[in-house]
Amino acid sequence: MSNHVVIMAGGVGSRLYPLSTPERPKQFLDLLGCGKALLRLTYERFLAADPDAVFWVVTSAEYVHFVKEIVPEIPESQILAEPAARNTAPCIALACWKIKAGWPDANIVVTPADAYVPDADAFGTSIRTALEFTAGSDAIVCLGIKPDSPHTGYGYIHAPAEAGKVVKVLAFKEKPSLEVAQGYLADGGYWWNAGIFVWNVKTIETELRTHAPQICGIMDELDKSFGTAGENDAVTELFPLCQKISIDYAVMEKSSEVYVLAADWEWSDLGSFEAIEKITGKDPRKN
């Protein structure tokens, strides 16, 4: 069974405007002042976790050149260009159908391109644990991060667990008010939803067919074009017809097979100027 990493890099990073713009969003910027774009850091983090993994990037068509520039190691055939933004469920479905075509027994990690995780070793341990769990089961595993503050900008996962353990998810919670977030922090059984998902290709296909059949119908049509001269035209024509929906709403909140791997390493989605300043000690809005 081969492991695949799908990096989602299509967002416009609007919360960090004007630093992040539709012309060059945050995942293609060196926001931490380390000489590397966030996409590059994500690639290197997962490469360290599994040097044999097969990498894919899903991005908007207008950003493909950034991906080639930042991660030239990833073959062009594994850079998937979305002709229209349809949220994360169609994005993930496209990648999983492409993987399924060549690796029907694949194990897959799906991740955003723009997180900050300083402890690569602890991160790698968590990823390998999740991959081992999904390789032999029908489970979906999401990564939950132990909160260190009552953050109102993240979704939460309710699942009383010890760090390092994989347990069944009781519920997903929307971004809370400060009062509710304080309650989650005091409770100890809630985790930040990092937006990192692990599953095998058969599991996610089954879940999508059950909960998002419209998207799957389009993917089945696209599958006929994979590897042919007409693939790009087919994606351009059919992908925009997909229902616009997140993977959270399409699958995660409906499936009965969702687990969380509880992690206690440092993590941030770098979604605000304050988050960047907390890490770098510098206000990115000032030169």
CSV table of C-alpha atoms in Angstrom, one decimal:
chain,number,residue,atom,x,y,z
A,1,MET,CA,0.0,0.0,0.0
A,2,SER,CA,1.5,3.4,-1.0
A,3,ASN,CA,1.0,6.6,0.9
A,4,HIS,CA,0.0,9.7,-0.8
A,5,VAL,CA,-0.1,13.3,0.4
A,6,VAL,CA,-2.6,15.7,-1.1
A,7,ILE,CA,-1.8,19.4,-0.4
A,8,MET,CA,-4.7,21.8,-0.9
A,9,ALA,CA,-3.2,25.1,-2.1
A,10,GLY,CA,-6.1,26.9,-3.9
A,11,GLY,CA,-7.3,29.5,-1.3
A,12,VAL,CA,-6.8,33.2,-1.6
A,13,GLY,CA,-5.9,33.9,2.0
A,14,SER,CA,-8.3,36.9,2.2
A,15,ARG,CA,-7.8,37.3,6.0
A,16,LEU,CA,-4.2,38.4,5.5
A,17,TYR,CA,-5.0,41.1,2.8
A,18,PRO,CA,-3.1,43.1,1.6
A,19,LEU,CA,-0.1,40.8,2.5
A,20,SER,CA,-1.9,37.9,0.9
A,21,THR,CA,-3.6,38.8,-2.3
A,22,PRO,CA,-5.6,36.9,-5.0
A,23,GLU,CA,-2.6,37.4,-7.2
A,24,ARG,CA,-0.2,35.6,-4.7
A,25,PRO,CA,-2.0,34.1,-1.7
A,26,LYS,CA,-0.4,33.3,1.6
A,27,GLN,CA,0.6,29.7,0.8
A,28,PHE,CA,3.0,31.0,-1.8
A,29,LEU,CA,4.6,33.6,0.5
A,30,ASP,CA,7.5,33.4,3.0
A,31,LEU,CA,5.3,34.6,5.9
A,32,LEU,CA,7.7,33.4,8.6
A,33,GLY,CA,10.8,35.1,7.3
A,34,CYS,CA,12.7,31.8,6.9
A,35,GLY,CA,13.3,32.0,3.2
A,36,LYS,CA,10.6,29.4,2.3
A,37,ALA,CA,7.0,29.7,1.3
A,38,LEU,CA,4.4,28.0,3.4
A,39,LEU,CA,3.7,25.4,0.6
A,40,ARG,CA,7.4,24.5,0.7
A,41,LEU,CA,7.4,24.1,4.5
A,42,THR,CA,4.4,21.8,4.2
A,43,TYR,CA,6.0,19.7,1.5
A,44,GLU,CA,9.2,19.3,3.5
A,45,ARG,CA,7.3,18.5,6.7
A,46,PHE,CA,5.4,15.6,5.1
A,47,LEU,CA,8.5,14.4,3.2
A,48,ALA,CA,10.3,14.0,6.5
A,49,ALA,CA,7.3,12.1,7.9
A,50,ASP,CA,7.3,9.7,4.9
A,51,PRO,CA,10.2,10.0,2.4
A,52,ASP,CA,8.5,7.5,0.1
A,53,ALA,CA,5.1,9.3,-0.1
A,54,VAL,CA,3.7,10.3,-3.5
A,55,PHE,CA,2.8,14.0,-3.5
A,56,TRP,CA,-0.1,15.9,-5.1
A,57,VAL,CA,-1.1,19.5,-5.1
A,58,VAL,CA,-4.6,20.8,-5.9
A,59,THR,CA,-4.6,24.5,-6.7
A,60,SER,CA,-6.4,27.0,-8.8
A,61,ALA,CA,-5.4,27.1,-12.5
A,62,GLU,CA,-3.8,30.5,-12.1
A,63,TYR,CA,-1.5,29.3,-9.4
A,64,VAL,CA,0.0,26.3,-11.1
A,65,HIS,CA,3.2,28.3,-11.9
A,66,PHE,CA,3.8,29.1,-8.3
A,67,VAL,CA,3.5,25.4,-7.4
A,68,LYS,CA,6.1,24.5,-10.0
A,69,GLU,CA,8.4,27.2,-8.8
A,70,ILE,CA,8.1,26.3,-5.1
A,71,VAL,CA,8.0,22.5,-5.2
A,72,PRO,CA,9.7,21.5,-8.5
A,73,GLU,CA,10.1,18.0,-7.2
A,74,ILE,CA,6.4,17.3,-7.7
A,75,PRO,CA,5.7,16.1,-11.3
A,76,GLU,CA,3.4,18.4,-13.4
A,77,SER,CA,1.1,15.4,-13.8
A,78,GLN,CA,0.5,15.5,-10.0
A,79,ILE,CA,-0.4,19.2,-9.9
A,80,LEU,CA,-4.1,19.3,-10.3
A,81,ALA,CA,-5.6,22.6,-11.6
A,82,GLU,CA,-9.1,23.6,-10.5
A,83,PRO,CA,-10.8,25.7,-13.2
A,84,ALA,CA,-13.2,27.1,-10.6
A,85,ALA,CA,-13.3,27.2,-6.8
A,86,ARG,CA,-15.8,24.6,-5.5
A,87,ASN,CA,-14.6,24.3,-1.9
A,88,THR,CA,-12.8,21.3,-0.4
A,89,ALA,CA,-15.1,18.3,-1.2
A,90,PRO,CA,-14.8,18.5,-5.0
A,91,CYS,CA,-11.1,19.4,-4.6
A,92,ILE,CA,-10.5,16.3,-2.5
A,93,ALA,CA,-12.6,14.1,-4.7
A,94,LEU,CA,-10.7,15.1,-7.8
A,95,ALA,CA,-7.4,14.2,-6.1
A,96,CYS,CA,-8.7,10.9,-4.7
A,97,TRP,CA,-10.2,9.8,-8.1
A,98,LYS,CA,-6.8,10.5,-9.7
A,99,ILE,CA,-5.0,8.5,-7.1
A,100,LYS,CA,-7.6,5.7,-7.3
A,101,ALA,CA,-7.0,5.4,-11.1
A,102,GLY,CA,-3.3,4.5,-10.5
A,103,TRP,CA,-3.2,3.2,-6.9
A,104,PRO,CA,-6.5,1.6,-6.0
A,105,ASP,CA,-5.2,0.6,-2.5
A,106,ALA,CA,-3.6,3.9,-1.6
A,107,ASN,CA,-3.5,5.5,1.8
A,108,ILE,CA,-4.0,9.2,1.7
A,109,VAL,CA,-3.3,12.3,3.8
A,110,VAL,CA,-5.1,15.5,2.8
A,111,THR,CA,-3.7,18.7,4.3
A,112,PRO,CA,-3.9,22.5,3.9
A,113,ALA,CA,-0.8,24.2,2.5
A,114,ASP,CA,-0.4,26.9,5.1
A,115,ALA,CA,-0.1,25.6,8.6
A,116,TYR,CA,2.8,26.3,11.1
A,117,VAL,CA,4.1,23.2,12.9
A,118,PRO,CA,7.6,23.7,14.4
A,119,ASP,CA,8.1,20.1,15.8
A,120,ALA,CA,8.5,18.1,12.6
A,121,ASP,CA,9.4,14.9,14.6
A,122,ALA,CA,6.2,14.9,16.7
A,123,PHE,CA,4.2,15.8,13.6
A,124,GLY,CA,5.7,12.9,11.7
A,125,THR,CA,4.9,10.5,14.5
A,126,SER,CA,1.2,11.6,14.4
A,127,ILE,CA,1.0,11.2,10.7
A,128,ARG,CA,2.5,7.8,10.7
A,129,THR,CA,0.2,6.7,13.5
A,130,ALA,CA,-2.9,7.9,11.5
A,131,LEU,CA,-1.7,6.2,8.3
A,132,GLU,CA,-1.2,2.9,10.1
A,133,PHE,CA,-4.8,3.2,11.6
A,134,THR,CA,-6.5,3.9,8.3
A,135,ALA,CA,-4.5,1.3,6.3
A,136,GLY,CA,-6.3,-1.6,7.8
A,137,SER,CA,-9.7,-0.1,8.5
A,138,ASP,CA,-12.7,1.9,7.1
A,139,ALA,CA,-11.9,4.8,9.4
A,140,ILE,CA,-11.4,8.5,8.6
A,141,VAL,CA,-8.9,10.0,10.9
A,142,CYS,CA,-8.7,13.8,11.5
A,143,LEU,CA,-5.9,15.5,13.4
A,144,GLY,CA,-7.0,17.4,16.5
A,145,ILE,CA,-4.7,19.8,18.3
A,146,LYS,CA,-4.7,20.4,22.0
A,147,PRO,CA,-5.9,24.0,22.5
A,148,ASP,CA,-3.6,26.3,24.4
A,149,SER,CA,-6.1,29.2,24.4
A,150,PRO,CA,-9.9,29.7,23.9
A,151,HIS,CA,-9.5,30.4,20.2
A,152,THR,CA,-12.6,31.6,18.4
A,153,GLY,CA,-11.2,31.2,14.9
A,154,TYR,CA,-11.0,27.5,14.8
A,155,GLY,CA,-13.5,24.7,14.6
A,156,TYR,CA,-13.4,22.1,17.5
A,157,ILE,CA,-13.6,18.4,17.7
A,158,HIS,CA,-15.3,16.8,20.8
A,159,ALA,CA,-13.5,13.6,21.7
A,160,PRO,CA,-12.2,13.0,25.2
A,161,ALA,CA,-8.8,11.4,24.6
A,162,GLU,CA,-5.2,11.3,25.7
A,163,ALA,CA,-2.6,12.9,23.4
A,164,GLY,CA,-1.3,10.4,20.9
A,165,LYS,CA,-4.4,8.2,20.9
A,166,VAL,CA,-6.9,7.7,18.1
A,167,VAL,CA,-10.6,7.7,19.4
A,168,LYS,CA,-14.0,8.1,17.9
A,169,VAL,CA,-15.3,11.6,17.3
A,170,LEU,CA,-18.4,12.5,19.3
A,171,ALA,CA,-19.1,15.8,17.5
A,172,PHE,CA,-17.7,18.6,15.3
A,173,LYS,CA,-18.3,22.1,16.6
A,174,GLU,CA,-18.4,25.3,14.6
A,175,LYS,CA,-16.2,28.3,15.5
A,176,PRO,CA,-17.4,29.2,19.0
A,177,SER,CA,-18.0,32.4,20.9
A,178,LEU,CA,-15.3,33.3,23.5
A,179,GLU,CA,-17.5,32.0,26.3
A,180,VAL,CA,-18.1,28.6,24.6
A,181,ALA,CA,-14.4,28.3,23.7
A,182,GLN,CA,-13.4,28.9,27.3
A,183,GLY,CA,-15.7,26.1,28.3
A,184,TYR,CA,-14.1,23.8,25.7
A,185,LEU,CA,-10.7,24.6,27.1
A,186,ALA,CA,-11.7,24.0,30.7
A,187,ASP,CA,-13.4,20.7,29.7
A,188,GLY,CA,-10.3,19.2,28.2
A,189,GLY,CA,-12.1,17.0,25.8
A,190,TYR,CA,-12.1,19.3,22.8
A,191,TRP,CA,-9.4,19.7,20.1
A,192,TRP,CA,-8.8,22.3,17.4
A,193,ASN,CA,-9.7,20.9,14.0
A,194,ALA,CA,-6.5,21.2,12.0
A,195,GLY,CA,-8.1,20.3,8.7
A,196,ILE,CA,-5.8,17.4,8.1
A,197,PHE,CA,-7.6,14.1,7.1
A,198,VAL,CA,-6.3,10.6,6.7
A,199,TRP,CA,-8.1,7.7,5.0
A,200,ASN,CA,-7.6,5.0,2.4
A,201,VAL,CA,-8.9,5.5,-1.1
A,202,LYS,CA,-11.6,2.9,-0.8
A,203,THR,CA,-13.0,4.5,2.4
A,204,ILE,CA,-13.2,8.0,1.0
A,205,GLU,CA,-14.8,6.8,-2.2
A,206,THR,CA,-17.4,4.9,-0.3
A,207,GLU,CA,-18.1,8.0,2.0
A,208,LEU,CA,-18.4,10.4,-1.0
A,209,ARG,CA,-20.7,8.0,-2.9
A,210,THR,CA,-22.9,7.8,0.2
A,211,HIS,CA,-23.0,11.5,1.1
A,212,ALA,CA,-22.0,13.4,-2.1
A,213,PRO,CA,-23.3,11.4,-5.1
A,214,GLN,CA,-23.6,14.5,-7.3
A,215,ILE,CA,-19.8,15.1,-7.0
A,216,CYS,CA,-19.0,11.4,-7.5
A,217,GLY,CA,-21.1,11.3,-10.8
A,218,ILE,CA,-18.9,14.1,-12.2
A,219,MET,CA,-15.7,12.4,-11.0
A,220,ASP,CA,-16.8,9.1,-12.7
A,221,GLU,CA,-17.2,11.1,-15.9
A,222,LEU,CA,-13.8,12.7,-15.5
A,223,ASP,CA,-12.2,9.3,-14.7
A,224,LYS,CA,-12.9,8.3,-18.4
A,225,SER,CA,-10.6,11.1,-19.5
A,226,PHE,CA,-7.7,10.6,-17.1
A,227,GLY,CA,-4.4,10.0,-18.9
A,228,THR,CA,-5.8,11.1,-22.3
A,229,ALA,CA,-5.3,14.2,-24.4
A,230,GLY,CA,-8.8,15.3,-23.4
A,231,GLU,CA,-8.3,15.3,-19.6
A,232,ASN,CA,-7.7,19.1,-19.2
A,233,ASP,CA,-10.7,20.0,-21.4
A,234,ALA,CA,-12.9,17.5,-19.4
A,235,VAL,CA,-11.9,19.0,-16.1
A,236,THR,CA,-12.4,22.5,-17.4
A,237,GLU,CA,-15.9,21.6,-18.6
A,238,LEU,CA,-17.2,19.4,-15.8
A,239,PHE,CA,-15.4,20.3,-12.5
A,240,PRO,CA,-17.3,23.7,-12.2
A,241,LEU,CA,-20.5,21.7,-12.2
A,242,CYS,CA,-19.7,20.1,-8.9
A,243,GLN,CA,-21.7,21.1,-5.8
A,244,LYS,CA,-19.8,23.8,-3.9
A,245,ILE,CA,-19.4,22.2,-0.4
A,246,SER,CA,-16.7,21.6,2.2
A,247,ILE,CA,-15.5,18.1,3.0
A,248,ASP,CA,-16.6,18.9,6.6
A,249,TYR,CA,-20.3,19.4,5.6
A,250,ALA,CA,-20.2,16.8,2.8
A,251,VAL,CA,-18.7,13.9,4.7
A,252,MET,CA,-17.1,14.5,8.1
A,253,GLU,CA,-20.3,15.6,9.9
A,254,LYS,CA,-22.3,12.7,8.4
A,255,SER,CA,-20.0,9.7,8.5
A,256,SER,CA,-20.2,7.3,11.4
A,257,GLU,CA,-16.5,6.2,10.9
A,258,VAL,CA,-14.7,9.4,11.9
A,259,TYR,CA,-11.9,9.3,14.5
A,260,VAL,CA,-9.5,11.9,15.8
A,261,LEU,CA,-5.8,11.5,16.5
A,262,ALA,CA,-5.3,13.8,19.5
A,263,ALA,CA,-2.0,15.8,19.2
A,264,ASP,CA,-0.3,18.1,21.6
A,265,TRP,CA,2.3,19.7,19.4
A,266,GLU,CA,2.3,23.3,18.5
A,267,TRP,CA,0.1,24.3,15.5
A,268,SER,CA,-1.3,27.4,13.9
A,269,ASP,CA,-3.2,28.0,10.6
A,270,LEU,CA,-1.5,31.4,10.3
A,271,GLY,CA,-4.9,32.9,9.6
A,272,SER,CA,-4.3,36.4,11.1
A,273,PHE,CA,-1.6,39.0,11.4
A,274,GLU,CA,-1.6,38.4,15.2
A,275,ALA,CA,-0.8,34.7,14.7
A,276,ILE,CA,2.2,35.5,12.5
A,277,GLU,CA,3.4,38.2,14.9
A,278,LYS,CA,3.1,35.7,17.8
A,279,ILE,CA,5.5,33.3,16.0
A,280,THR,CA,7.9,35.7,14.4
A,281,GLY,CA,7.9,38.5,16.9
A,282,LYS,CA,7.2,41.0,14.1
A,283,ASP,CA,4.1,42.6,12.8
A,284,PRO,CA,3.9,41.6,9.1
A,285,ARG,CA,2.0,44.7,8.3
A,286,LYS,CA,5.0,46.8,9.1
A,287,ASN,CA,8.2,47.0,7.0
